[in-house]
Amino acid sequence: EHFRWGEFTQSPGRPPAQTGVMTAKKLKDLILAGYGQGHEQHYKSWLRVTRGDYSPCSRVGHLDYPDMYRLMHPRSMGERYTFCLARWLGARDVRDAYPVWLLPHRHPGHGLPGFGFDHEVPGMLDISAECGIKVGRYPGTNLPYVSTLDSLTTWNDGEGRLLVALENKPESLTYEPNPLLRRKEKLELTRRYCNAAGIRRLIIHAELFPLE
């Protein structure tokens, strides 16, 4: 009942490239093609798993999202488990690899029916400058890296729509006492972004989930 005829017709041509050395043109093409944008069946993951993706320490792949007519792109079994658990618990939507845009932008809830507020939120460059933690760069370039939340989930809370960010991080990293560890700094940046946007945020230790 939420879908319209022709809504899932595939556009001709190949999607914009995201592999290889990143360029300003590639970033622009990905944004113009709608990646990292939309809700439910309209959402396109900012990071896609392609044939060229390989990780020696995790399993990457695709996960069917039948009721949304799209694929999810988990980059580890932990992410896959978290996507499935969120849906089982009743999440209305799970947006994988949701980008934290570099410049000020519309709230991630923009466009959701029943969403209680809609305002501009600061970009990662402003958050980085405020707290003194540097934004990463794409390898081999001076382009600031577009960070992502592992998943941004949408829930019906009775009064509108509630957004909850779920970050898949090992327990050992979460409780690592050294705040200057680069992976800890990245977590701090996304924490500050979620606070600024009024998004609830949970760190998930999927390696502790029982398989059942």
Tab-separated table of C-alpha atoms in Angstrom:
chain	number	residue	atom	x	y	z
A	1	GLU	CA	0.000	0.000	0.000
A	2	HIS	CA	3.035	2.271	0.375
A	3	PHE	CA	4.345	1.586	-3.126
A	4	ARG	CA	3.408	3.138	-6.442
A	5	TRP	CA	3.477	1.471	-9.844
A	6	GLY	CA	6.854	1.817	-11.540
A	7	GLU	CA	8.566	2.860	-8.329
A	8	PHE	CA	11.211	0.143	-8.593
A	9	THR	CA	12.020	0.441	-12.270
A	10	GLN	CA	15.789	0.352	-12.561
A	11	SER	CA	17.408	3.331	-14.239
A	12	PRO	CA	19.650	2.505	-17.219
A	13	GLY	CA	23.406	2.512	-16.940
A	14	ARG	CA	25.849	1.604	-14.212
A	15	PRO	CA	25.752	3.220	-10.758
A	16	PRO	CA	28.457	5.794	-9.955
A	17	ALA	CA	31.811	4.296	-9.016
A	18	GLN	CA	32.753	4.213	-5.355
A	19	THR	CA	35.938	2.118	-5.603
A	20	GLY	CA	39.443	3.166	-6.549
A	21	VAL	CA	40.876	6.571	-5.706
A	22	MET	CA	38.055	8.877	-4.586
A	23	THR	CA	37.598	12.137	-6.450
A	24	ALA	CA	35.366	15.164	-5.996
A	25	LYS	CA	33.491	14.119	-9.150
A	26	LYS	CA	32.807	10.628	-7.753
A	27	LEU	CA	31.453	12.107	-4.527
A	28	LYS	CA	29.243	14.522	-6.459
A	29	ASP	CA	27.956	11.738	-8.738
A	30	LEU	CA	27.092	9.502	-5.761
A	31	ILE	CA	25.161	12.303	-4.057
A	32	LEU	CA	23.319	13.306	-7.237
A	33	ALA	CA	22.382	9.638	-7.795
A	34	GLY	CA	20.713	9.581	-4.367
A	35	TYR	CA	23.133	7.392	-2.425
A	36	GLY	CA	22.906	7.823	1.336
A	37	GLN	CA	19.474	9.412	0.957
A	38	GLY	CA	15.796	8.500	1.254
A	39	HIS	CA	13.711	6.304	3.548
A	40	GLU	CA	12.462	2.723	3.441
A	41	GLN	CA	12.259	1.446	-0.173
A	42	HIS	CA	13.831	4.662	-1.482
A	43	TYR	CA	17.024	4.452	0.572
A	44	LYS	CA	20.326	3.719	-1.164
A	45	SER	CA	23.199	2.633	1.054
A	46	TRP	CA	26.118	5.048	0.926
A	47	LEU	CA	28.580	2.129	0.954
A	48	ARG	CA	27.779	-0.733	-1.410
A	49	VAL	CA	29.354	-4.172	-1.302
A	50	THR	CA	30.710	-4.847	-4.791
A	51	ARG	CA	32.691	-7.650	-6.383
A	52	GLY	CA	35.904	-5.817	-5.631
A	53	ASP	CA	35.274	-5.702	-1.877
A	54	TYR	CA	37.297	-8.064	0.278
A	55	SER	CA	38.136	-8.135	3.963
A	56	PRO	CA	40.575	-10.614	5.540
A	57	CYS	CA	38.970	-10.191	8.981
A	58	SER	CA	35.219	-9.996	8.308
A	59	ARG	CA	32.546	-11.330	5.971
A	60	VAL	CA	30.965	-8.886	3.547
A	61	GLY	CA	27.921	-9.542	1.412
A	62	HIS	CA	24.288	-8.711	0.718
A	63	LEU	CA	21.131	-9.144	2.767
A	64	ASP	CA	17.702	-9.177	1.130
A	65	TYR	CA	15.193	-6.685	2.512
A	66	PRO	CA	12.083	-8.167	0.813
A	67	ASP	CA	9.416	-5.835	2.181
A	68	MET	CA	11.472	-2.822	1.118
A	69	TYR	CA	12.516	-4.168	-2.276
A	70	ARG	CA	16.160	-3.405	-1.717
A	71	LEU	CA	19.427	-4.979	-0.634
A	72	MET	CA	21.371	-4.186	2.501
A	73	HIS	CA	25.152	-4.266	2.446
A	74	PRO	CA	26.553	-5.682	5.715
A	75	ARG	CA	30.318	-5.529	6.012
A	76	SER	CA	30.512	-8.053	8.834
A	77	MET	CA	28.420	-10.821	10.365
A	78	GLY	CA	27.904	-8.516	13.352
A	79	GLU	CA	26.242	-5.919	11.152
A	80	ARG	CA	24.106	-8.603	9.513
A	81	TYR	CA	22.932	-9.889	12.921
A	82	THR	CA	22.137	-6.353	14.069
A	83	PHE	CA	20.079	-5.574	10.953
A	84	CYS	CA	18.054	-8.761	11.450
A	85	LEU	CA	17.586	-8.153	15.184
A	86	ALA	CA	16.391	-4.582	14.665
A	87	ARG	CA	13.808	-5.734	12.146
A	88	TRP	CA	12.684	-8.587	14.413
A	89	LEU	CA	12.229	-6.127	17.287
A	90	GLY	CA	9.964	-3.985	15.104
A	91	ALA	CA	12.126	-1.323	13.430
A	92	ARG	CA	10.151	0.280	10.613
A	93	ASP	CA	13.301	0.917	8.635
A	94	VAL	CA	17.020	0.113	8.839
A	95	ARG	CA	19.278	2.365	6.771
A	96	ASP	CA	22.690	0.715	6.551
A	97	ALA	CA	25.891	2.743	6.158
A	98	TYR	CA	24.064	6.015	6.735
A	99	PRO	CA	26.390	8.932	5.867
A	100	VAL	CA	27.282	11.707	8.256
A	101	TRP	CA	27.522	14.521	5.717
A	102	LEU	CA	30.454	16.891	5.881
A	103	LEU	CA	28.441	20.123	5.550
A	104	PRO	CA	25.264	21.281	7.380
A	105	HIS	CA	22.247	19.427	6.013
A	106	ARG	CA	18.605	18.512	6.537
A	107	HIS	CA	17.841	16.336	9.544
A	108	PRO	CA	18.021	12.562	8.798
A	109	GLY	CA	14.318	12.379	9.693
A	110	HIS	CA	13.375	14.814	6.919
A	111	GLY	CA	10.693	13.321	4.706
A	112	LEU	CA	9.306	10.873	7.280
A	113	PRO	CA	5.518	11.138	7.721
A	114	GLY	CA	4.751	11.998	11.322
A	115	PHE	CA	8.283	13.098	12.151
A	116	GLY	CA	8.019	15.613	14.956
A	117	PHE	CA	10.647	18.135	13.913
A	118	ASP	CA	12.744	18.999	10.914
A	119	HIS	CA	15.739	21.280	11.189
A	120	GLU	CA	19.234	21.644	9.811
A	121	VAL	CA	21.987	19.769	11.654
A	122	PRO	CA	25.716	20.552	11.676
A	123	GLY	CA	28.056	18.739	9.330
A	124	MET	CA	31.042	16.674	10.372
A	125	LEU	CA	33.513	19.423	9.434
A	126	ASP	CA	31.912	21.807	11.956
A	127	ILE	CA	31.769	19.104	14.637
A	128	SER	CA	35.407	18.231	13.988
A	129	ALA	CA	36.512	21.866	14.272
A	130	GLU	CA	34.577	22.306	17.510
A	131	CYS	CA	36.093	19.318	19.321
A	132	GLY	CA	39.552	19.286	17.706
A	133	ILE	CA	39.317	15.743	16.299
A	134	LYS	CA	40.439	15.605	12.690
A	135	VAL	CA	38.210	14.219	9.967
A	136	GLY	CA	39.870	11.416	8.013
A	137	ARG	CA	40.847	11.658	4.351
A	138	TYR	CA	40.171	9.278	1.498
A	139	PRO	CA	43.367	7.263	0.847
A	140	GLY	CA	45.724	8.991	-1.553
A	141	THR	CA	43.742	12.246	-1.550
A	142	ASN	CA	43.121	15.379	0.480
A	143	LEU	CA	39.330	14.893	0.309
A	144	PRO	CA	37.598	14.689	3.720
A	145	TYR	CA	36.129	11.245	4.322
A	146	VAL	CA	32.345	10.832	4.595
A	147	SER	CA	31.899	8.834	7.803
A	148	THR	CA	28.898	6.563	8.303
A	149	LEU	CA	26.692	5.227	11.064
A	150	ASP	CA	26.584	1.433	10.789
A	151	SER	CA	22.792	1.634	10.742
A	152	LEU	CA	20.181	4.295	11.386
A	153	THR	CA	16.912	2.694	12.454
A	154	THR	CA	13.401	4.167	12.426
A	155	TRP	CA	10.746	3.185	14.990
A	156	ASN	CA	7.097	4.047	15.578
A	157	ASP	CA	7.024	5.418	19.124
A	158	GLY	CA	3.310	6.246	19.354
A	159	GLU	CA	3.796	9.974	18.889
A	160	GLY	CA	5.667	10.048	15.627
A	161	ARG	CA	8.919	8.561	14.455
A	162	LEU	CA	11.984	7.833	16.562
A	163	LEU	CA	15.501	7.530	15.100
A	164	VAL	CA	18.093	5.296	16.776
A	165	ALA	CA	21.663	4.876	15.526
A	166	LEU	CA	23.150	1.410	16.063
A	167	GLU	CA	26.932	1.196	15.910
A	168	ASN	CA	28.545	-2.252	15.690
A	169	LYS	CA	31.770	-2.082	17.647
A	170	PRO	CA	33.668	-4.771	19.593
A	171	GLU	CA	33.411	-4.632	23.366
A	172	SER	CA	37.215	-4.372	23.542
A	173	LEU	CA	37.162	-1.145	21.503
A	174	THR	CA	34.236	0.418	23.349
A	175	TYR	CA	35.966	0.105	26.712
A	176	GLU	CA	39.475	0.846	25.467
A	177	PRO	CA	40.803	3.425	27.985
A	178	ASN	CA	42.931	5.357	25.474
A	179	PRO	CA	40.697	8.174	24.109
A	180	LEU	CA	43.299	9.091	21.463
A	181	LEU	CA	42.988	5.771	19.667
A	182	ARG	CA	41.840	6.719	16.158
A	183	ARG	CA	38.844	4.354	16.214
A	184	LYS	CA	37.795	5.866	19.544
A	185	GLU	CA	38.060	9.340	18.065
A	186	LYS	CA	35.754	8.311	15.205
A	187	LEU	CA	33.226	7.051	17.755
A	188	GLU	CA	33.401	10.375	19.555
A	189	LEU	CA	32.700	12.264	16.322
A	190	THR	CA	29.597	10.192	15.556
A	191	ARG	CA	28.470	10.507	19.185
A	192	ARG	CA	28.632	14.294	18.932
A	193	TYR	CA	26.775	14.214	15.612
A	194	CYS	CA	23.946	12.133	17.080
A	195	ASN	CA	23.723	14.465	20.086
A	196	ALA	CA	23.507	17.505	17.804
A	197	ALA	CA	20.788	15.836	15.719
A	198	GLY	CA	18.815	14.543	18.720
A	199	ILE	CA	19.287	10.931	17.594
A	200	ARG	CA	19.502	8.174	20.180
A	201	ARG	CA	22.666	6.102	19.814
A	202	LEU	CA	23.527	2.599	20.990
A	203	ILE	CA	26.808	0.723	20.651
A	204	ILE	CA	26.125	-2.930	19.851
A	205	HIS	CA	28.550	-5.767	20.684
A	206	ALA	CA	27.216	-8.196	18.116
A	207	GLU	CA	29.988	-10.687	18.859
A	208	LEU	CA	28.201	-11.351	22.161
A	209	PHE	CA	24.830	-12.159	20.553
A	210	PRO	CA	23.769	-15.794	20.970
A	211	LEU	CA	23.195	-17.332	17.529
A	212	GLU	CA	19.683	-18.364	18.550
